Amino acid sequence: GEDVEQSLFLSVREGDSSVINCTYTDSSSTYLYWYKQEPGAGLQLLTYIFSNMDMKQDQRLTVLLNKKDKHLSLRIADTQTGDSAIYFCAESLSGTYKYIFGTGTRLKVLA
Amino acid sequence: DADVTQTPRNRITKTGKRIMLECSQTKGHDRMYWYRQDPGLGLRLIYYSFDVKDINKGEISDGYSVSRQAQAKFSLSLESAIPNQTALYFCATSDPGTGSDNEQFFGPGTRLTVL
């Protein structure tokens, strides 16, 4: 079945890089996404990658996709306290409406 | 003004009560979704609607019903609330024609507590 897994917590020091990992099981995904949820707010799209790409860079964010291992990662360079939030990966399945979310990783940035 | 709004933002109710959560959007999107978020479980899809006449069950629809009153409005009802429906509920919209094929736009959420 379809499943998207993430570790629940990550703690880093301000200025360090953060790497949030995600594994998924469905190989038919078209797009893979990273969403950010700040306290008291809904989810907001951070970045996405098309399934035929290996890497996407967007300012401080780097997304790596390993299709063979079904592994997605989000690297945040120079992590700031404002990056503290819950990060969800999600996959959109080819030809369907369907969107599968991971369990979310709570990132805590220590000053 | 926010593109996707939800009312109420917080609600406390008792077991057995009927509750309606409302969602409105100004994005002009046809597709709308209701999710619930529970700690450690991520978001799970309750119902989704591709247009006013097209409503479908998601993975956890038992105990819930929906109404799509217009393109802009999608309501979620709990017919007889029970404590394990205590959760954070999100409405979302999408338009398959936009950039990433199915980016979803979320409302701010409704925190529901059933006592």
PDB file of C-alpha atoms in Angstrom:
ATOM      1  CA  GLY A   1       0.000   0.000   0.000  1.00  0.00           C
ATOM      2  CA  GLU A   2       0.950   3.630  -0.078  1.00  0.00           C
ATOM      3  CA  ASP A   3       2.935   4.908   2.852  1.00  0.00           C
ATOM      4  CA  VAL A   4       5.119   7.937   3.463  1.00  0.00           C
ATOM      5  CA  GLU A   5       7.375   7.932   6.509  1.00  0.00           C
ATOM      6  CA  GLN A   6       9.391  10.577   8.293  1.00  0.00           C
ATOM      7  CA  SER A   7      11.183  10.784  11.597  1.00  0.00           C
ATOM      8  CA  LEU A   8       9.142  12.734  14.127  1.00  0.00           C
ATOM      9  CA  PHE A   9      11.729  15.138  15.534  1.00  0.00           C
ATOM     10  CA  LEU A  10      14.908  16.940  14.547  1.00  0.00           C
ATOM     11  CA  SER A  11      16.860  19.456  16.575  1.00  0.00           C
ATOM     12  CA  VAL A  12      19.656  21.632  15.154  1.00  0.00           C
ATOM     13  CA  ARG A  13      21.638  24.686  16.198  1.00  0.00           C
ATOM     14  CA  GLU A  14      21.057  28.017  14.508  1.00  0.00           C
ATOM     15  CA  GLY A  15      23.371  28.417  11.529  1.00  0.00           C
ATOM     16  CA  ASP A  16      23.797  24.675  10.975  1.00  0.00           C
ATOM     17  CA  SER A  17      22.233  22.761   8.111  1.00  0.00           C
ATOM     18  CA  SER A  18      19.105  20.685   8.679  1.00  0.00           C
ATOM     19  CA  VAL A  19      18.331  17.549   6.721  1.00  0.00           C
ATOM     20  CA  ILE A  20      14.820  16.146   6.884  1.00  0.00           C
ATOM     21  CA  ASN A  21      14.303  12.722   5.357  1.00  0.00           C
ATOM     22  CA  CYS A  22      11.292  10.975   3.900  1.00  0.00           C
ATOM     23  CA  THR A  23      10.711   7.529   2.434  1.00  0.00           C
ATOM     24  CA  TYR A  24       7.759   6.556   0.303  1.00  0.00           C
ATOM     25  CA  THR A  25       6.495   3.311  -1.133  1.00  0.00           C
ATOM     26  CA  ASP A  26       4.518   4.178  -4.271  1.00  0.00           C
ATOM     27  CA  SER A  27       6.755   4.390  -7.323  1.00  0.00           C
ATOM     28  CA  SER A  28       4.034   5.952  -9.500  1.00  0.00           C
ATOM     29  CA  SER A  29       4.260   9.358  -7.856  1.00  0.00           C
ATOM     30  CA  THR A  30       4.426  12.291 -10.255  1.00  0.00           C
ATOM     31  CA  TYR A  31       5.431  15.076  -7.907  1.00  0.00           C
ATOM     32  CA  LEU A  32       6.918  15.079  -4.429  1.00  0.00           C
ATOM     33  CA  TYR A  33       6.382  18.033  -2.155  1.00  0.00           C
ATOM     34  CA  TRP A  34       7.647  19.617   1.005  1.00  0.00           C
ATOM     35  CA  TYR A  35       5.145  21.576   3.071  1.00  0.00           C
ATOM     36  CA  LYS A  36       5.839  23.678   6.155  1.00  0.00           C
ATOM     37  CA  GLN A  37       3.389  24.081   9.029  1.00  0.00           C
ATOM     38  CA  GLU A  38       4.043  26.876  11.475  1.00  0.00           C
ATOM     39  CA  PRO A  39       2.317  26.885  14.874  1.00  0.00           C
ATOM     40  CA  GLY A  40      -1.379  27.657  14.616  1.00  0.00           C
ATOM     41  CA  ALA A  41      -1.356  27.724  10.839  1.00  0.00           C
ATOM     42  CA  GLY A  42      -2.174  25.536   7.888  1.00  0.00           C
ATOM     43  CA  LEU A  43       0.361  23.903   5.628  1.00  0.00           C
ATOM     44  CA  GLN A  44       2.193  25.989   3.085  1.00  0.00           C
ATOM     45  CA  LEU A  45       4.062  24.660   0.088  1.00  0.00           C
ATOM     46  CA  LEU A  46       7.836  25.144   0.394  1.00  0.00           C
ATOM     47  CA  THR A  47       9.044  23.405  -2.706  1.00  0.00           C
ATOM     48  CA  TYR A  48       8.349  20.449  -4.955  1.00  0.00           C
ATOM     49  CA  ILE A  49      10.223  18.201  -7.335  1.00  0.00           C
ATOM     50  CA  PHE A  50       9.070  16.370 -10.411  1.00  0.00           C
ATOM     51  CA  SER A  51       9.698  12.654 -10.238  1.00  0.00           C
ATOM     52  CA  ASN A  52      12.133  12.620 -13.169  1.00  0.00           C
ATOM     53  CA  MET A  53      14.507  15.018 -11.394  1.00  0.00           C
ATOM     54  CA  ASP A  54      17.281  14.143  -8.956  1.00  0.00           C
ATOM     55  CA  MET A  55      17.801  17.500  -7.337  1.00  0.00           C
ATOM     56  CA  LYS A  56      16.227  20.899  -7.043  1.00  0.00           C
ATOM     57  CA  GLN A  57      17.733  23.939  -5.381  1.00  0.00           C
ATOM     58  CA  ASP A  58      15.793  26.979  -4.272  1.00  0.00           C
ATOM     59  CA  GLN A  59      17.800  29.517  -2.244  1.00  0.00           C
ATOM     60  CA  ARG A  60      18.512  27.858   1.127  1.00  0.00           C
ATOM     61  CA  LEU A  61      16.514  24.739   0.229  1.00  0.00           C
ATOM     62  CA  THR A  62      17.895  21.698  -1.574  1.00  0.00           C
ATOM     63  CA  VAL A  63      15.674  18.752  -2.426  1.00  0.00           C
ATOM     64  CA  LEU A  64      17.257  15.414  -3.295  1.00  0.00           C
ATOM     65  CA  LEU A  65      15.282  12.553  -4.801  1.00  0.00           C
ATOM     66  CA  ASN A  66      16.560   8.988  -5.009  1.00  0.00           C
ATOM     67  CA  LYS A  67      13.932   7.108  -6.968  1.00  0.00           C
ATOM     68  CA  LYS A  68      15.701   3.770  -6.686  1.00  0.00           C
ATOM     69  CA  ASP A  69      15.567   3.904  -2.896  1.00  0.00           C
ATOM     70  CA  LYS A  70      12.290   5.899  -2.818  1.00  0.00           C
ATOM     71  CA  HIS A  71      13.971   8.482  -0.619  1.00  0.00           C
ATOM     72  CA  LEU A  72      13.366  12.216  -0.551  1.00  0.00           C
ATOM     73  CA  SER A  73      15.276  14.734   1.529  1.00  0.00           C
ATOM     74  CA  LEU A  74      15.069  18.433   2.273  1.00  0.00           C
ATOM     75  CA  ARG A  75      18.205  20.292   3.254  1.00  0.00           C
ATOM     76  CA  ILE A  76      17.880  23.734   4.809  1.00  0.00           C
ATOM     77  CA  ALA A  77      21.161  25.634   4.795  1.00  0.00           C
ATOM     78  CA  ASP A  78      21.983  28.159   7.535  1.00  0.00           C
ATOM     79  CA  THR A  79      18.942  27.155   9.590  1.00  0.00           C
ATOM     80  CA  GLN A  80      17.288  30.031  11.435  1.00  0.00           C
ATOM     81  CA  THR A  81      14.931  30.102  14.412  1.00  0.00           C
ATOM     82  CA  GLY A  82      12.140  31.045  12.005  1.00  0.00           C
ATOM     83  CA  ASP A  83      12.576  27.660  10.347  1.00  0.00           C
ATOM     84  CA  SER A  84      11.211  25.954  13.464  1.00  0.00           C
ATOM     85  CA  ALA A  85       8.045  24.225  12.285  1.00  0.00           C
ATOM     86  CA  ILE A  86       6.631  20.869  11.249  1.00  0.00           C
ATOM     87  CA  TYR A  87       7.721  19.739   7.788  1.00  0.00           C
ATOM     88  CA  PHE A  88       5.609  17.327   5.774  1.00  0.00           C
ATOM     89  CA  CYS A  89       6.624  15.475   2.687  1.00  0.00           C
ATOM     90  CA  ALA A  90       3.858  14.405   0.331  1.00  0.00           C
ATOM     91  CA  GLU A  91       3.528  12.568  -2.931  1.00  0.00           C
ATOM     92  CA  SER A  92       1.007  13.118  -5.671  1.00  0.00           C
ATOM     93  CA  LEU A  93       0.135   9.904  -7.468  1.00  0.00           C
ATOM     94  CA  SER A  94       0.235   9.856 -11.218  1.00  0.00           C
ATOM     95  CA  GLY A  95      -3.140  10.175 -12.916  1.00  0.00           C
ATOM     96  CA  THR A  96      -5.098  10.596  -9.693  1.00  0.00           C
ATOM     97  CA  TYR A  97      -6.181  13.352  -7.338  1.00  0.00           C
ATOM     98  CA  LYS A  98      -4.497  11.425  -4.581  1.00  0.00           C
ATOM     99  CA  TYR A  99      -2.073  13.067  -2.228  1.00  0.00           C
ATOM    100  CA  ILE A 100      -0.294  11.043   0.449  1.00  0.00           C
ATOM    101  CA  PHE A 101       1.235  12.940   3.356  1.00  0.00           C
ATOM    102  CA  GLY A 102       4.021  11.828   5.605  1.00  0.00           C
ATOM    103  CA  THR A 103       3.718  11.922   9.357  1.00  0.00           C
ATOM    104  CA  GLY A 104       5.584  15.227   9.651  1.00  0.00           C
ATOM    105  CA  THR A 105       8.969  16.103  11.206  1.00  0.00           C
ATOM    106  CA  ARG A 106       9.059  18.702  13.938  1.00  0.00           C
ATOM    107  CA  LEU A 107      12.194  20.814  13.473  1.00  0.00           C
ATOM    108  CA  LYS A 108      13.438  22.705  16.501  1.00  0.00           C
ATOM    109  CA  VAL A 109      16.168  25.283  15.967  1.00  0.00           C
ATOM    110  CA  LEU A 110      18.229  26.102  19.024  1.00  0.00           C
ATOM    111  CA  ALA A 111      19.670  29.599  19.357  1.00  0.00           C
TER     112      ALA A 111
ATOM    113  CA  ASP B   1      -7.678  38.478   2.898  1.00  0.00           C
ATOM    114  CA  ALA B   2      -6.877  34.786   3.169  1.00  0.00           C
ATOM    115  CA  ASP B   3      -7.665  32.681   0.113  1.00  0.00           C
ATOM    116  CA  VAL B   4      -8.959  29.707   2.135  1.00  0.00           C
ATOM    117  CA  THR B   5     -10.833  30.410   5.353  1.00  0.00           C
ATOM    118  CA  GLN B   6     -12.274  28.076   7.942  1.00  0.00           C
ATOM    119  CA  THR B   7     -14.843  28.681  10.647  1.00  0.00           C
ATOM    120  CA  PRO B   8     -14.811  28.217  13.536  1.00  0.00           C
ATOM    121  CA  ARG B   9     -11.094  28.206  14.366  1.00  0.00           C
ATOM    122  CA  ASN B  10     -11.686  26.447  17.666  1.00  0.00           C
ATOM    123  CA  ARG B  11     -14.610  24.445  18.938  1.00  0.00           C
ATOM    124  CA  ILE B  12     -15.293  22.439  22.069  1.00  0.00           C
ATOM    125  CA  THR B  13     -18.341  20.212  22.044  1.00  0.00           C
ATOM    126  CA  LYS B  14     -19.834  17.238  23.824  1.00  0.00           C
ATOM    127  CA  THR B  15     -20.205  13.643  22.748  1.00  0.00           C
ATOM    128  CA  GLY B  16     -23.311  13.117  20.630  1.00  0.00           C
ATOM    129  CA  LYS B  17     -23.618  16.699  19.367  1.00  0.00           C
ATOM    130  CA  ARG B  18     -23.829  17.532  15.668  1.00  0.00           C
ATOM    131  CA  ILE B  19     -21.065  19.850  14.500  1.00  0.00           C
ATOM    132  CA  MET B  20     -20.468  21.632  11.202  1.00  0.00           C
ATOM    133  CA  LEU B  21     -17.125  23.003  10.099  1.00  0.00           C
ATOM    134  CA  GLU B  22     -17.160  25.420   7.208  1.00  0.00           C
ATOM    135  CA  CYS B  23     -14.649  26.228   4.519  1.00  0.00           C
ATOM    136  CA  SER B  24     -14.706  29.029   1.970  1.00  0.00           C
ATOM    137  CA  GLN B  25     -12.225  29.836  -0.778  1.00  0.00           C
ATOM    138  CA  THR B  26     -11.671  32.750  -3.123  1.00  0.00           C
ATOM    139  CA  LYS B  27      -9.144  30.988  -5.347  1.00  0.00           C
ATOM    140  CA  GLY B  28     -11.718  29.829  -7.876  1.00  0.00           C
ATOM    141  CA  HIS B  29     -10.539  26.233  -7.565  1.00  0.00           C
ATOM    142  CA  ASP B  30     -12.858  23.367  -8.360  1.00  0.00           C
ATOM    143  CA  ARG B  31     -11.167  20.819  -6.119  1.00  0.00           C
ATOM    144  CA  MET B  32     -11.653  20.942  -2.371  1.00  0.00           C
ATOM    145  CA  TYR B  33     -10.574  18.574   0.403  1.00  0.00           C
ATOM    146  CA  TRP B  34     -11.095  17.925   4.095  1.00  0.00           C
ATOM    147  CA  TYR B  35      -8.259  16.428   6.161  1.00  0.00           C
ATOM    148  CA  ARG B  36      -7.740  15.718   9.792  1.00  0.00           C
ATOM    149  CA  GLN B  37      -4.374  15.969  11.501  1.00  0.00           C
ATOM    150  CA  ASP B  38      -3.449  13.874  14.503  1.00  0.00           C
ATOM    151  CA  PRO B  39      -0.033  13.941  16.193  1.00  0.00           C
ATOM    152  CA  GLY B  40       2.325  11.368  14.683  1.00  0.00           C
ATOM    153  CA  LEU B  41      -0.173  10.419  11.960  1.00  0.00           C
ATOM    154  CA  GLY B  42       0.188  13.278   9.519  1.00  0.00           C
ATOM    155  CA  LEU B  43      -2.827  14.351   7.492  1.00  0.00           C
ATOM    156  CA  ARG B  44      -5.523  11.893   6.512  1.00  0.00           C
ATOM    157  CA  LEU B  45      -8.123  12.578   3.858  1.00  0.00           C
ATOM    158  CA  ILE B  46     -11.771  12.537   4.967  1.00  0.00           C
ATOM    159  CA  TYR B  47     -13.636  13.678   1.840  1.00  0.00           C
ATOM    160  CA  TYR B  48     -12.844  15.398  -1.416  1.00  0.00           C
ATOM    161  CA  SER B  49     -14.863  17.132  -4.114  1.00  0.00           C
ATOM    162  CA  PHE B  50     -13.849  17.850  -7.696  1.00  0.00           C
ATOM    163  CA  ASP B  51     -16.869  20.049  -8.349  1.00  0.00           C
ATOM    164  CA  VAL B  52     -20.271  20.829  -6.895  1.00  0.00           C
ATOM    165  CA  LYS B  53     -21.770  17.561  -8.110  1.00  0.00           C
ATOM    166  CA  ASP B  54     -18.777  15.333  -7.456  1.00  0.00           C
ATOM    167  CA  ILE B  55     -18.149  14.291  -3.853  1.00  0.00           C
ATOM    168  CA  ASN B  56     -16.038  11.322  -2.841  1.00  0.00           C
ATOM    169  CA  LYS B  57     -15.025   9.539   0.329  1.00  0.00           C
ATOM    170  CA  GLY B  58     -11.438   9.615   1.443  1.00  0.00           C
ATOM    171  CA  GLU B  59      -9.631   7.104   3.624  1.00  0.00           C
ATOM    172  CA  ILE B  60     -11.426   7.935   6.907  1.00  0.00           C
ATOM    173  CA  SER B  61     -14.946   9.096   6.030  1.00  0.00           C
ATOM    174  CA  ASP B  62     -16.866   7.084   8.649  1.00  0.00           C
ATOM    175  CA  GLY B  63     -18.669   9.383  11.090  1.00  0.00           C
ATOM    176  CA  TYR B  64     -18.399  12.389   8.745  1.00  0.00           C
ATOM    177  CA  SER B  65     -20.474  13.882   5.945  1.00  0.00           C
ATOM    178  CA  VAL B  66     -19.906  16.828   3.622  1.00  0.00           C
ATOM    179  CA  SER B  67     -21.836  19.320   1.570  1.00  0.00           C
ATOM    180  CA  ARG B  68     -20.555  21.317  -1.399  1.00  0.00           C
ATOM    181  CA  GLN B  69     -22.953  24.233  -1.452  1.00  0.00           C
ATOM    182  CA  ALA B  70     -21.126  26.129  -4.186  1.00  0.00           C
ATOM    183  CA  GLN B  71     -17.770  26.102  -5.899  1.00  0.00           C
ATOM    184  CA  ALA B  72     -16.436  28.269  -3.088  1.00  0.00           C
ATOM    185  CA  LYS B  73     -17.922  26.425  -0.099  1.00  0.00           C
ATOM    186  CA  PHE B  74     -17.334  22.960   1.299  1.00  0.00           C
ATOM    187  CA  SER B  75     -18.688  22.013   4.735  1.00  0.00           C
ATOM    188  CA  LEU B  76     -17.791  19.066   6.931  1.00  0.00           C
ATOM    189  CA  SER B  77     -20.307  17.673   9.427  1.00  0.00           C
ATOM    190  CA  LEU B  78     -19.901  15.328  12.330  1.00  0.00           C
ATOM    191  CA  GLU B  79     -23.353  13.831  12.762  1.00  0.00           C
ATOM    192  CA  SER B  80     -22.780  12.630  16.325  1.00  0.00           C
ATOM    193  CA  ALA B  81     -19.394  13.686  17.629  1.00  0.00           C
ATOM    194  CA  ILE B  82     -17.258  11.261  19.610  1.00  0.00           C
ATOM    195  CA  PRO B  83     -14.030  11.902  21.570  1.00  0.00           C
ATOM    196  CA  ASN B  84     -11.746  10.200  19.025  1.00  0.00           C
ATOM    197  CA  GLN B  85     -12.802  12.856  16.522  1.00  0.00           C
ATOM    198  CA  THR B  86     -10.837  15.364  18.567  1.00  0.00           C
ATOM    199  CA  ALA B  87      -8.271  16.636  16.062  1.00  0.00           C
ATOM    200  CA  LEU B  88      -7.127  19.527  13.917  1.00  0.00           C
ATOM    201  CA  TYR B  89      -9.195  19.746  10.719  1.00  0.00           C
ATOM    202  CA  PHE B  90      -7.947  21.330   7.535  1.00  0.00           C
ATOM    203  CA  CYS B  91      -9.686  22.334   4.367  1.00  0.00           C
ATOM    204  CA  ALA B  92      -7.626  22.570   1.175  1.00  0.00           C
ATOM    205  CA  THR B  93      -8.135  23.470  -2.466  1.00  0.00           C
ATOM    206  CA  SER B  94      -6.263  22.687  -5.652  1.00  0.00           C
ATOM    207  CA  ASP B  95      -6.348  23.376  -9.360  1.00  0.00           C
ATOM    208  CA  PRO B  96      -4.743  20.687 -11.530  1.00  0.00           C
ATOM    209  CA  GLY B  97      -3.815  23.257 -14.145  1.00  0.00           C
ATOM    210  CA  THR B  98      -1.377  25.100 -11.894  1.00  0.00           C
ATOM    211  CA  GLY B  99       2.406  24.768 -11.766  1.00  0.00           C
ATOM    212  CA  SER B 100       3.046  21.625  -9.778  1.00  0.00           C
ATOM    213  CA  ASP B 101       0.017  19.783 -11.084  1.00  0.00           C
ATOM    214  CA  ASN B 102      -1.661  19.397  -7.736  1.00  0.00           C
ATOM    215  CA  GLU B 103      -0.317  21.910  -5.225  1.00  0.00           C
ATOM    216  CA  GLN B 104      -2.790  22.167  -2.394  1.00  0.00           C
ATOM    217  CA  PHE B 105      -3.654  25.406  -0.615  1.00  0.00           C
ATOM    218  CA  PHE B 106      -4.646  25.032   2.992  1.00  0.00           C
ATOM    219  CA  GLY B 107      -6.896  26.905   5.347  1.00  0.00           C
ATOM    220  CA  PRO B 108      -5.657  27.793   8.851  1.00  0.00           C
ATOM    221  CA  GLY B 109      -7.374  24.797  10.463  1.00  0.00           C
ATOM    222  CA  THR B 110     -10.130  24.191  12.997  1.00  0.00           C
ATOM    223  CA  ARG B 111      -9.183  22.715  16.334  1.00  0.00           C
ATOM    224  CA  LEU B 112     -12.066  20.510  17.483  1.00  0.00           C
ATOM    225  CA  THR B 113     -12.292  19.008  20.953  1.00  0.00           C
ATOM    226  CA  VAL B 114     -15.010  16.486  21.751  1.00  0.00           C
ATOM    227  CA  LEU B 115     -15.537  15.907  25.472  1.00  0.00           C
TER     228      LEU B 115
END
